[in-house]
Short mmCIF file of C-alpha atoms and ligand atoms in Angstrom, two decimals:
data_model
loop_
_atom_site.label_atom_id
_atom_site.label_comp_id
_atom_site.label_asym_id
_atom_site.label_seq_id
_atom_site.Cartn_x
_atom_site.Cartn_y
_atom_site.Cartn_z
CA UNK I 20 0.00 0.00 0.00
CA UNK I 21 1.27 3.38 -1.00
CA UNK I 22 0.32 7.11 0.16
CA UNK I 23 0.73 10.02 -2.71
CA UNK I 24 0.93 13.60 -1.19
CA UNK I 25 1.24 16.55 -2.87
CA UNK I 26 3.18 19.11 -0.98
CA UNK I 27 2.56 23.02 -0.33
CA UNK I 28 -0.91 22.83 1.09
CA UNK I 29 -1.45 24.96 4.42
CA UNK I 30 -3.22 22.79 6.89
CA UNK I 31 -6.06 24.65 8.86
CA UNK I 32 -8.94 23.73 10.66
CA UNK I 33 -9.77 20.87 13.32
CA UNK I 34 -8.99 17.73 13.71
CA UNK I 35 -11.11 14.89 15.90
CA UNK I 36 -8.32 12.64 18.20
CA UNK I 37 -9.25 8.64 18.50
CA UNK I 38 -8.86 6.44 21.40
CA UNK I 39 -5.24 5.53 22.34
CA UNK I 40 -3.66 2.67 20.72
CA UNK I 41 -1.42 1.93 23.50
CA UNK I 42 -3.88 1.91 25.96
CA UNK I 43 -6.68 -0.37 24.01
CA UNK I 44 -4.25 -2.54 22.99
CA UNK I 45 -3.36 -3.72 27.21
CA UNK I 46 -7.17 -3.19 27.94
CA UNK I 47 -8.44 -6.03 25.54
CA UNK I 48 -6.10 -8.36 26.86
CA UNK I 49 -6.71 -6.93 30.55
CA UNK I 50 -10.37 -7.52 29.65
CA UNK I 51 -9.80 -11.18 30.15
CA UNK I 52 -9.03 -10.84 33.55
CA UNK I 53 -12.39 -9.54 34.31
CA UNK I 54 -13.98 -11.80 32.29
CA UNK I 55 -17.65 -12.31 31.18
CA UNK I 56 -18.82 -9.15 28.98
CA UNK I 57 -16.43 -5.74 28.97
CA UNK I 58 -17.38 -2.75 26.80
CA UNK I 59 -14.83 -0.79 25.51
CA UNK I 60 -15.73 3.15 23.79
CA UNK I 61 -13.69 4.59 22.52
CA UNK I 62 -11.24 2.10 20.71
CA UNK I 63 -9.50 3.44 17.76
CA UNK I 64 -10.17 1.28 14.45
CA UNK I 65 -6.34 0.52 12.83
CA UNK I 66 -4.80 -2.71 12.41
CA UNK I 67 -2.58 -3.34 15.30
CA UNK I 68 -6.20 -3.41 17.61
CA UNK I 69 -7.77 -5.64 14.39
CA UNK I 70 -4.72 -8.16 15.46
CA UNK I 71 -5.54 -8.05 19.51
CA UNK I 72 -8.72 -8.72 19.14
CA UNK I 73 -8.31 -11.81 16.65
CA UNK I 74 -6.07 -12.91 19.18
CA UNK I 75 -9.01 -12.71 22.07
CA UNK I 76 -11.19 -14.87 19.58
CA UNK I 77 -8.03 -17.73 19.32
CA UNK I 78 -8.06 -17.54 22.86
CA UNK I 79 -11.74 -18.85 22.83
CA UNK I 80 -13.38 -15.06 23.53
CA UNK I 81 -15.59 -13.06 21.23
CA UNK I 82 -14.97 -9.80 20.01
CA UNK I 83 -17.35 -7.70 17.89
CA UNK I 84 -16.98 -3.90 16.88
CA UNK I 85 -21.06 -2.33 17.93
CA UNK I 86 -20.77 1.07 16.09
CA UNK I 87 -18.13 3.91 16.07
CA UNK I 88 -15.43 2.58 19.01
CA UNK I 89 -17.25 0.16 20.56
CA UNK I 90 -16.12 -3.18 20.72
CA UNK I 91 -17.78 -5.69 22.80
CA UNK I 92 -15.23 -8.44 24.66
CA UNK I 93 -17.12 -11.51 26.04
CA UNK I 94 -14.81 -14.46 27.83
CA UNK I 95 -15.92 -17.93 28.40
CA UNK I 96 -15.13 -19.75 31.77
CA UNK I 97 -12.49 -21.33 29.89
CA UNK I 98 -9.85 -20.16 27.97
CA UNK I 99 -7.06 -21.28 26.34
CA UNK I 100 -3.64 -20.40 27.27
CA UNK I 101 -1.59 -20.00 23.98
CA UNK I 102 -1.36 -17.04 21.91
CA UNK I 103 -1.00 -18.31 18.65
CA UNK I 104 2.21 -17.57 17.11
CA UNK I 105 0.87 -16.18 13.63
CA UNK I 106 -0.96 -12.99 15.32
CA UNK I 107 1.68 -12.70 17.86
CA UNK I 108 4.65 -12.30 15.16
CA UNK I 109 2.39 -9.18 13.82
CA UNK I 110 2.36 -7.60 16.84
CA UNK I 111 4.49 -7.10 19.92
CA UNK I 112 1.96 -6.06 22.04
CA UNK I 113 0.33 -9.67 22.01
CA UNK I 114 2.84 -9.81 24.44
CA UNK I 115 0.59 -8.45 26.64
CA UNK I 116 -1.89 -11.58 27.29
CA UNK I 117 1.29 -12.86 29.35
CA UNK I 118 0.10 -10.85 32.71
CA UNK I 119 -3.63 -10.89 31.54
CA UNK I 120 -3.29 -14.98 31.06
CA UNK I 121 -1.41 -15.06 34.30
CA UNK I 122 -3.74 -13.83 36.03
CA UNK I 123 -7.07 -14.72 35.06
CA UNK I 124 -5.84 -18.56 34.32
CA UNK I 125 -2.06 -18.87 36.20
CA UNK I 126 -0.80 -19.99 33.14
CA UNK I 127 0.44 -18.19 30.14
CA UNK I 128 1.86 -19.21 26.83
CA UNK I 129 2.98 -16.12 24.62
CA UNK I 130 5.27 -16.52 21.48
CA UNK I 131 8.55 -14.17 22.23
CA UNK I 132 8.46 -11.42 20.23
CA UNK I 133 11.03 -11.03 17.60
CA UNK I 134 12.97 -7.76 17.56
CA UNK I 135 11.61 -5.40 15.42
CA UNK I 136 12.36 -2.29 13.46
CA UNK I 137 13.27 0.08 16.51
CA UNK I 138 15.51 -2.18 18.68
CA UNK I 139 15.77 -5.66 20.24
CA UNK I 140 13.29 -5.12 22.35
CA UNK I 141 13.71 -8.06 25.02
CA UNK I 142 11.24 -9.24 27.39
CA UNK I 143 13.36 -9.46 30.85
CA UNK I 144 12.14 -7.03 32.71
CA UNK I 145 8.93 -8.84 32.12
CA UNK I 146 10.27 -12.41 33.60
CA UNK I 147 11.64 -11.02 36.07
CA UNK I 148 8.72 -9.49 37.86
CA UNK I 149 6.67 -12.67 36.94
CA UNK I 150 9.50 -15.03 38.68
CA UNK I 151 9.50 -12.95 41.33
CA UNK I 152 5.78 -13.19 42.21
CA UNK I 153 6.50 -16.91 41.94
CA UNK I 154 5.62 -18.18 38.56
CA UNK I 155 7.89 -20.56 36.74
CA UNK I 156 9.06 -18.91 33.89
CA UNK I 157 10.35 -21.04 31.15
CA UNK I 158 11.42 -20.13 27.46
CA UNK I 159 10.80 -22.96 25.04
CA UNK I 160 10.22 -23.53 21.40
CA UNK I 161 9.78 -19.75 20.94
CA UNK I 162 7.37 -19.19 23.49
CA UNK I 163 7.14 -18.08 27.20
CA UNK I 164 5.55 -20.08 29.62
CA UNK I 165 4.32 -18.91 32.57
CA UNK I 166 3.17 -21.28 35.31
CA UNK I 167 1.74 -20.36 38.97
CA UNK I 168 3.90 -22.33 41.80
CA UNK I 169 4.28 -20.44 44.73
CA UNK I 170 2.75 -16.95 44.61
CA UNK I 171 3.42 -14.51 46.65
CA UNK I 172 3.11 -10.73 46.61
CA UNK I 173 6.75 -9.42 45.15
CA UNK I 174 8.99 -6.17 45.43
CA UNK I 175 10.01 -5.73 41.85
CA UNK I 176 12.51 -3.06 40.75
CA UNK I 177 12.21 -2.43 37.06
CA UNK I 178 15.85 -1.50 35.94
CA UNK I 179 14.64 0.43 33.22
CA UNK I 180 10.62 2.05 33.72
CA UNK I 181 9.73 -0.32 30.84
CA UNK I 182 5.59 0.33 29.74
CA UNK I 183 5.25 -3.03 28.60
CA UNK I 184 7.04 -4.56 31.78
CA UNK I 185 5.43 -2.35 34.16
CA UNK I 186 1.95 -3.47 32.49
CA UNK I 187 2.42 -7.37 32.41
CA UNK I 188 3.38 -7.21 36.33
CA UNK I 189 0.73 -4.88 37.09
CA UNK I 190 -2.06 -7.48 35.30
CA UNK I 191 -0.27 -10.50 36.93
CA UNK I 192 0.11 -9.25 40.17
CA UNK I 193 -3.80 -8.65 40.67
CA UNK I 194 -4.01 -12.65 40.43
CA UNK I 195 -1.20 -13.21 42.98
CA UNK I 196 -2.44 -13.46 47.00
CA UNK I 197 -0.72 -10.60 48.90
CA UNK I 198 0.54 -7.06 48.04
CA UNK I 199 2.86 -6.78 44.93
CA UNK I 200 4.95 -3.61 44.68
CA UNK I 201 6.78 -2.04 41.46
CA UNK I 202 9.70 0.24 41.84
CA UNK I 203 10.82 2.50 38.68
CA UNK I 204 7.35 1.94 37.25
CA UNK I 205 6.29 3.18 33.67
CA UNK I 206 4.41 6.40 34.36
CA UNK I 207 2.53 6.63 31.37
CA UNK I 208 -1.14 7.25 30.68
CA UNK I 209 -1.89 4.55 29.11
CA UNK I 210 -0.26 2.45 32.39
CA UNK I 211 -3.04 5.12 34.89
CA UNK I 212 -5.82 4.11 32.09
CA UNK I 213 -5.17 0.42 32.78
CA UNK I 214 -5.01 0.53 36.47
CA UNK I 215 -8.33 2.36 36.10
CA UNK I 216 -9.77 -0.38 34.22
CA UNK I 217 -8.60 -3.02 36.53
CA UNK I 218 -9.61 -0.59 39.96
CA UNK I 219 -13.39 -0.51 38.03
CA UNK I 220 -13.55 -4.81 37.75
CA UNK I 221 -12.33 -4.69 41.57
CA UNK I 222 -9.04 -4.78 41.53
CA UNK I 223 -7.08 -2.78 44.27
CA UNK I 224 -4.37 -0.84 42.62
CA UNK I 225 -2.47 2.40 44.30
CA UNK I 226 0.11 4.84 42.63
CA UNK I 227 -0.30 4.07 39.08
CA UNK I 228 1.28 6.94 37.09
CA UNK I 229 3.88 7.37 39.54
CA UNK I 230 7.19 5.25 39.78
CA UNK I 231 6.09 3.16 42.59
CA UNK I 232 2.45 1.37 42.20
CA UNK I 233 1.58 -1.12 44.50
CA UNK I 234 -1.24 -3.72 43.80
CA UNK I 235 -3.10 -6.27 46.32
CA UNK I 236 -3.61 -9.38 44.39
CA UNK I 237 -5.43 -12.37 45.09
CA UNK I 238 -5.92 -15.50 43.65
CA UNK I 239 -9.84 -15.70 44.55
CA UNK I 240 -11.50 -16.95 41.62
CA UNK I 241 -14.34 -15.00 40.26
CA UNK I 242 -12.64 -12.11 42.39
CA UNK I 243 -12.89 -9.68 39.28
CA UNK I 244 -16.17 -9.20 37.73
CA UNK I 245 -16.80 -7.28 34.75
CA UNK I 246 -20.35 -6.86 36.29
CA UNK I 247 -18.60 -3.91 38.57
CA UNK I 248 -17.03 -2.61 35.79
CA UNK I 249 -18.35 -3.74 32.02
CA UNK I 250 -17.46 -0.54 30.60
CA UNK I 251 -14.75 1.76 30.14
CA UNK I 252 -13.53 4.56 27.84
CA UNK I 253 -10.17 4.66 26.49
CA UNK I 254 -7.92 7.61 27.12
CA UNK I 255 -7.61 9.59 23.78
CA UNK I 256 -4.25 9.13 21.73
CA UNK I 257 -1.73 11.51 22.63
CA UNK I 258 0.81 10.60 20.04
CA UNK I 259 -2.17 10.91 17.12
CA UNK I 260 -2.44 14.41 18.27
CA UNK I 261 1.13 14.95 19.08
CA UNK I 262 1.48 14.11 15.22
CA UNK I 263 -1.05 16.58 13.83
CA UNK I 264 0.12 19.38 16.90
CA UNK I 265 3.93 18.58 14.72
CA UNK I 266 1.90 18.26 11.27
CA UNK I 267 0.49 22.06 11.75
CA UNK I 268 3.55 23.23 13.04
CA UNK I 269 5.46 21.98 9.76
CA UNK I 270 3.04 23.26 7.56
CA UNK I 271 0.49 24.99 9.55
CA UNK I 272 -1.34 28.11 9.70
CA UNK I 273 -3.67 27.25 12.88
CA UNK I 274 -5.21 23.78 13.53
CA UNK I 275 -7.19 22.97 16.31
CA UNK I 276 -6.59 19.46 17.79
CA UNK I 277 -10.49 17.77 19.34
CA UNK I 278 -10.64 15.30 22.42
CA UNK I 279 -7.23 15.73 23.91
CA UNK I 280 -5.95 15.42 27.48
CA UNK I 281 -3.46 18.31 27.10
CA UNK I 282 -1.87 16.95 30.57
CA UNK I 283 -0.72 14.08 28.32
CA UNK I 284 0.99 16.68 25.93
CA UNK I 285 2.97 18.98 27.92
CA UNK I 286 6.25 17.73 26.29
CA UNK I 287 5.26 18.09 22.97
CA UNK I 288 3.36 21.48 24.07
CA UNK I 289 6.58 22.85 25.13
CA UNK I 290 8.52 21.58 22.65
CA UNK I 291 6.55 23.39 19.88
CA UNK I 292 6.36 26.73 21.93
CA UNK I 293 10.14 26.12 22.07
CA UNK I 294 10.27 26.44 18.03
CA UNK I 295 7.77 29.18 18.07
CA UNK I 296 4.43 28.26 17.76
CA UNK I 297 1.77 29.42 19.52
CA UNK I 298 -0.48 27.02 21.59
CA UNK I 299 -3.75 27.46 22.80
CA UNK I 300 -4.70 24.97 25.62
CA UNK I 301 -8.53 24.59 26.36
CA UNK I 302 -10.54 22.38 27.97
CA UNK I 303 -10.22 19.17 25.99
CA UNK I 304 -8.74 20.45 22.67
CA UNK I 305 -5.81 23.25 22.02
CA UNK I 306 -5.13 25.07 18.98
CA UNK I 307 -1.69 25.39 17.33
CA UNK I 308 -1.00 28.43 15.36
CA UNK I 309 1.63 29.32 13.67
CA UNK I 310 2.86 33.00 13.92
CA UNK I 311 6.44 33.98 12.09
CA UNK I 312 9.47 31.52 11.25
CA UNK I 313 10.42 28.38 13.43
CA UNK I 314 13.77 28.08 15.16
CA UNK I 315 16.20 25.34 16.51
CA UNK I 316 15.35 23.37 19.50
CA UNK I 317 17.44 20.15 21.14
CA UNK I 318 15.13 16.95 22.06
CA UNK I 319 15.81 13.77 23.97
CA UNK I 320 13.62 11.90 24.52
CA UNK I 321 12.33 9.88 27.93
CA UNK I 322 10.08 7.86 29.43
CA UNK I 323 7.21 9.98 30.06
CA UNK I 324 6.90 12.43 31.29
CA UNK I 325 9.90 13.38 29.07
CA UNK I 326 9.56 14.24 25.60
CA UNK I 327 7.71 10.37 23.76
CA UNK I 328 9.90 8.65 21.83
CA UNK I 329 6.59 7.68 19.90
CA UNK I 330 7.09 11.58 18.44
CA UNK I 331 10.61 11.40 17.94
CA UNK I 332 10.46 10.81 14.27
CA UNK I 333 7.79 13.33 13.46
CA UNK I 334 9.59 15.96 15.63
CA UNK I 335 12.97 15.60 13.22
CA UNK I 336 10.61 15.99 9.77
CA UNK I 337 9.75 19.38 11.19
CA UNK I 338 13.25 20.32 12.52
CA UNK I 339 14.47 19.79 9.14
CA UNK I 340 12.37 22.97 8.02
CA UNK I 341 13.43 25.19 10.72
CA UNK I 342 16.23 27.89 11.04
CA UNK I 343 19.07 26.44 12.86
CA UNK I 344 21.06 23.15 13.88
CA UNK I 345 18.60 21.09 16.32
CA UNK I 346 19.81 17.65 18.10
CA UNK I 347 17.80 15.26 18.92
CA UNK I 348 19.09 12.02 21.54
CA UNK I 349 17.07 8.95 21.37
CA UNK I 350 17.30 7.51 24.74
CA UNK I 351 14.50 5.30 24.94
CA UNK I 352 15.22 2.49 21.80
CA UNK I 353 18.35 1.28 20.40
CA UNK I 354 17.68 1.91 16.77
CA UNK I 355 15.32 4.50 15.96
CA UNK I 356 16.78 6.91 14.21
CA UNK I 357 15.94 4.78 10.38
CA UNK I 358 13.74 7.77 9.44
CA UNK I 359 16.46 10.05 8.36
CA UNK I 360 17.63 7.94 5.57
CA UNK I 361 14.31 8.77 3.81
CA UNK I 362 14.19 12.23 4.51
CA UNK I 363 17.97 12.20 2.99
CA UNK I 364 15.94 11.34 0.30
CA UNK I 365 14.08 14.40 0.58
CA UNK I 366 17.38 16.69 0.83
CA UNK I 367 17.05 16.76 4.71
CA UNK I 368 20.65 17.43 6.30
CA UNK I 369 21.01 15.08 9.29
CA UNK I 370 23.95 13.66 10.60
CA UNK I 371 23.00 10.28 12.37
CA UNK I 372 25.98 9.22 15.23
CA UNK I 373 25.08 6.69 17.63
CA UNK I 374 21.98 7.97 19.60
CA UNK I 375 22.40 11.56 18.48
CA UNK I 376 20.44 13.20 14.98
CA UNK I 377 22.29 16.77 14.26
CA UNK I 378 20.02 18.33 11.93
CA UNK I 379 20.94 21.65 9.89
CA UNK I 380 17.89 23.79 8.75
CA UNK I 381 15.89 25.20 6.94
CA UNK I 382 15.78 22.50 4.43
CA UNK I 383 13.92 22.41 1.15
CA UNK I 384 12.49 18.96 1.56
CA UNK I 385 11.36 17.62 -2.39
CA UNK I 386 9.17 15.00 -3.25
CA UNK I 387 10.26 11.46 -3.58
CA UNK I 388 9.68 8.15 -2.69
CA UNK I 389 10.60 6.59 0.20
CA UNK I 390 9.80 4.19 2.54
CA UNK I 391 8.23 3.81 5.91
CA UNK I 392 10.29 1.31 8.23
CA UNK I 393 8.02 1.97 10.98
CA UNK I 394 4.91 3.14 12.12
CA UNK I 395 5.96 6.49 13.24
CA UNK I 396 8.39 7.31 10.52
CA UNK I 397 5.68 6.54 8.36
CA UNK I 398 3.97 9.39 10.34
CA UNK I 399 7.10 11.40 9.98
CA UNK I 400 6.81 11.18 6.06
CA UNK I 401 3.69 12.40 5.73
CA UNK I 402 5.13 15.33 7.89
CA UNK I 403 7.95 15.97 4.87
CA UNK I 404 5.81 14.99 1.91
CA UNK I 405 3.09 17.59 3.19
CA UNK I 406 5.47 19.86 3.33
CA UNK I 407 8.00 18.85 0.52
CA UNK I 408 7.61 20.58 -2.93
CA UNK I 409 6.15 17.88 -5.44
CA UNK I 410 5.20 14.85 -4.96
CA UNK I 411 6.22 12.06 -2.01
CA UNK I 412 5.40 8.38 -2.65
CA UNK I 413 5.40 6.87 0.99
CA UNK I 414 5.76 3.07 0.24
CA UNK I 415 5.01 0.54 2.93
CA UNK I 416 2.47 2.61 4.17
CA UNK I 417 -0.12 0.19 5.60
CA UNK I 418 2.39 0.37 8.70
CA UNK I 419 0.77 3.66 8.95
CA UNK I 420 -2.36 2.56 9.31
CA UNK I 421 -1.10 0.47 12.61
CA UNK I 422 -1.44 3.61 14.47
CA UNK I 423 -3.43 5.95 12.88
CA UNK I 424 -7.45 5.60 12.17
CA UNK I 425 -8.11 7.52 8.90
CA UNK I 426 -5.07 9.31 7.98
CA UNK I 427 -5.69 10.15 5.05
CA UNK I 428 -8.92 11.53 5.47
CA UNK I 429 -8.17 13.48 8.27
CA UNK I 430 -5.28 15.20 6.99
CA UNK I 431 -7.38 15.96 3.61
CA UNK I 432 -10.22 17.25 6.13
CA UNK I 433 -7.29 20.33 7.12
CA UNK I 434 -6.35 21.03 3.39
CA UNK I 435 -3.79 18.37 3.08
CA UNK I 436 -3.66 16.45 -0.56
CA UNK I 437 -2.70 12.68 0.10
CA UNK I 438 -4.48 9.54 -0.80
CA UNK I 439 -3.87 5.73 -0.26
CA UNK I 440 -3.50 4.02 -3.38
CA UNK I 441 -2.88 -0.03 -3.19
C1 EPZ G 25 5.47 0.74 24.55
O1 EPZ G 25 6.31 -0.28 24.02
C2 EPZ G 25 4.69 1.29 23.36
N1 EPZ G 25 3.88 0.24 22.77
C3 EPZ G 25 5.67 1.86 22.32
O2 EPZ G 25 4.90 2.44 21.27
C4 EPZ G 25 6.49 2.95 22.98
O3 EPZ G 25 7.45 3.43 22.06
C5 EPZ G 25 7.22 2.39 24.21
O4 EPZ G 25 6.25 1.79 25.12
C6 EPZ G 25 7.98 3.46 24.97
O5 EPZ G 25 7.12 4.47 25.36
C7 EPZ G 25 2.74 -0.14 23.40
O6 EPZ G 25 2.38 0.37 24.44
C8 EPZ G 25 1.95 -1.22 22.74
P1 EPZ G 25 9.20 -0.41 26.74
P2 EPZ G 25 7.11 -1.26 25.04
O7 EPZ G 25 9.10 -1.74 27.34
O8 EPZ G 25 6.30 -1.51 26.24
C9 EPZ G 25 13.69 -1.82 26.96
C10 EPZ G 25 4.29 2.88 19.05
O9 EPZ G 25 4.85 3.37 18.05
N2 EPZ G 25 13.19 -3.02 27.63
O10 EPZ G 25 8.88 0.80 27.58
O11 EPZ G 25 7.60 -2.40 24.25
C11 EPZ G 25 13.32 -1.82 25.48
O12 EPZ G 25 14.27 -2.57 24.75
C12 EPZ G 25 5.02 1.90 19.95
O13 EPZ G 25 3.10 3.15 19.41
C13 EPZ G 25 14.10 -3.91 28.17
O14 EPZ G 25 15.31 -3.70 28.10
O15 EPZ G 25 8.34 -0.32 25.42
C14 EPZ G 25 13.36 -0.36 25.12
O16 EPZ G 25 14.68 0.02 24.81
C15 EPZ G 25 6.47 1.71 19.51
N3 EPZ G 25 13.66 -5.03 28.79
C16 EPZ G 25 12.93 0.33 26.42
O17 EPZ G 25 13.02 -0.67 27.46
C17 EPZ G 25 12.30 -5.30 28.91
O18 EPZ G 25 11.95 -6.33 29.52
C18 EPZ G 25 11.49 0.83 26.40
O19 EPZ G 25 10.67 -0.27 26.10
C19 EPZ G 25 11.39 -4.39 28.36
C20 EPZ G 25 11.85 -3.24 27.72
#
């Protein structure tokens, strides 16, 4: 699948945010630890939440989209205990039934994901809390199984404040008798989101989005009913609108951004203030406008609440159009830095060295095809290509649609000219 943009367009207007991919991906496998019927509004429509949920129907559970964002999660008694490798190997975050299997079941078989575009991505952090809380961990043929033995509430300190880690022990620990506590947590959103989910089907969860969340667990079955809590609302998607708050900036005049937590956003709020836009925070939308020319910033990115690495691509497609050298350090993955060999492509000056990007500006970025290696470099193109002279031939670009529910129709809705073509 291929996107064509014409560049030169000014975007204006508003734009409507979706649910958070990151948080409905952990909630439908969280859902099974409630079990019986869970209603989730608000779930964004893209293919990476297409693969979760046909991974809730090989586990023996139904899944059916009701309208705009609804999807309806139903769970038999039993379940099965394998993620099947064929979904799993299409997306990492599969990885997530581990905790969700672990606890609802004590027993979890998830294929180890592969590395992928963006770094190795291991899963340690992840066996390590399980172990702890006593469940025989074993790697074999590919897979992870996870077995209850002895389980016992667990002090886990997370070496690095993984999301994904922090996430898998949170789920597990609600099935494990006693009180499990996780030091260096992930403070993300989409980690409070989850503990709000689990908190509304009875679990008993304390200091999620801070770096020390401690859960009481228990292995009561039936303990978690979905009748307390059989519907929830996803947390909108701050990296959509982080993309279309870096989308104006490149080639804005004012956009106004719907259905945002701007809490979520202060990085990329200052961050764009920093290169002189203008940005209007209301209730539960902001508008970014921009007012004369755009100068140099530095960004490194953290775990939150430092700047997202999820934006870190984007963020160098529009520092590649503004006055001045900018450097951004990727501290978060190994390897994600692949972007700037397409916008190269472009005539974007970046000097890649290790986990620095030195980029010289302004650039005139032209049309050309290129690639997208990854979901949010694929965002990052659309950034150049809507701002690139001529036309841009993103290639690849059904990675795009992984993370981002109508694209192209959104970005048309603000004056942008870019289509899908197959
Ligand atoms: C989540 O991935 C997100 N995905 C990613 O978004 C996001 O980039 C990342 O968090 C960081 O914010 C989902 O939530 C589905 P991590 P996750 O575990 O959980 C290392 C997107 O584009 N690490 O916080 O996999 C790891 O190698 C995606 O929407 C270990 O060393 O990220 C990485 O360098 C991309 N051992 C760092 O931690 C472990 O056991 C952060 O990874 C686990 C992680």
């Amino acid at each position: 699948m291929k996107l064509i943009i014409q560049g030169g367009n000014t975007l204006r207007g508003n734009v409507r945010i979706g649910g958070a991919k990151n948080a409905a991906l952990v909630l439908i496998a969280a859902s099974a630890i409630a079990g019986g019927e869970v209603i989730l509004d608000n779930v964004p429509r893209i293919s990476d939440v297409e693969i979760q949920l046909e991974i809730v129907q090989a586990l023996g559970g139904r899944a059916e989209w009701q309208g705009q964002g609804r999807v309806l999660l139903s769970w038999p008694d039993k379940l099965d205990v394998a993620v099947p490798y064929q979904l799993a190997k299409k997306l990492r975050a599969s990885n997530l039934f581990l905790g969700a299997l672990a606890a609802r079941i004590g027993h979890a078989r998830v294929p180890l994901p592969g590395g992928c575009d963006i770094g190795f991505r291991p899963m340690d952090l992840h066996l390590k809390g399980l172990s702890a809380m006593g469940f025989e961990v074993e790697l074999e043929h590919g897979f992870i199984n996870a077995k209850a033995r002895e389980l016992r509430g667990a002090r886990i300190y997370l070496d690095f404040p993984s999301v994904g880690a922090t996430e898998n022990i949170m789920m597990a620990a609600v099935g494990v008798p006693g009180t499990t506590i996780v030091e260096n947590a992930a403070k993300e959103p989409e980690i409070v989101d989850l503990a709000s989910f689990l908190g509304g089907v009875g679990a008993t969860i304390r200091g999620a989005g801070t770096d020390l969340i401690k859960i009481e667990g228990t292995r009561t079955a039936g303990a978690f009913g979905s009748g307390r809590g059989s519907r929830f609302s996803v947390i909108p998607d701050r990296i959509e609108a982080g993309t279309y708050m870096i989308a104006a900036a490149a080639v804005g005049a004012e956009v106004t951004i719907e259905n945002v937590i701007s809490q979520h956003l202060q990085p990329v709020i200052a961050k764009l203030q920093d290169v002189g836009m203008e940005v209007a925070v209301g209730e539960d939308s902001l508008t970014v406008r921009r007012s004369g020319p755009l100068r140099a910033t530095d960004i490194k990115t953290l775990p939150y609440p430092g700047f997202p690495t999820d934006l870190q691509s984007p963020m160098m497609a529009l520092l590649c159009l503004v006055q001045g050298t900018s450097v951004i350090s990727e501290n978060v993955f190994e390897n994600r830095f692949r972007v700037a060999e397409e916008l190269k492509r472009m005539g974007a000056q970046i000097r890649v060295k290790g986990h620095s990007a030195v980029i010289e500006g302004p650039t005139r970025l032209l049309g050309a095809q290129v690639k997208a290696t990854d979901l949010r470099a694929g965002a990052a193109l659309i950034v150049a290509g809507l701002a690139g002279e001529g036309e841009t031939e993103i290639c690849h670009a059904e990675l795009i649609e992984r993370g981002y529910e109508k694209v192209a129709e959104k970005f048309c809705a603000l004056g942008g000219r870019i289509k899908y073509v197959d």
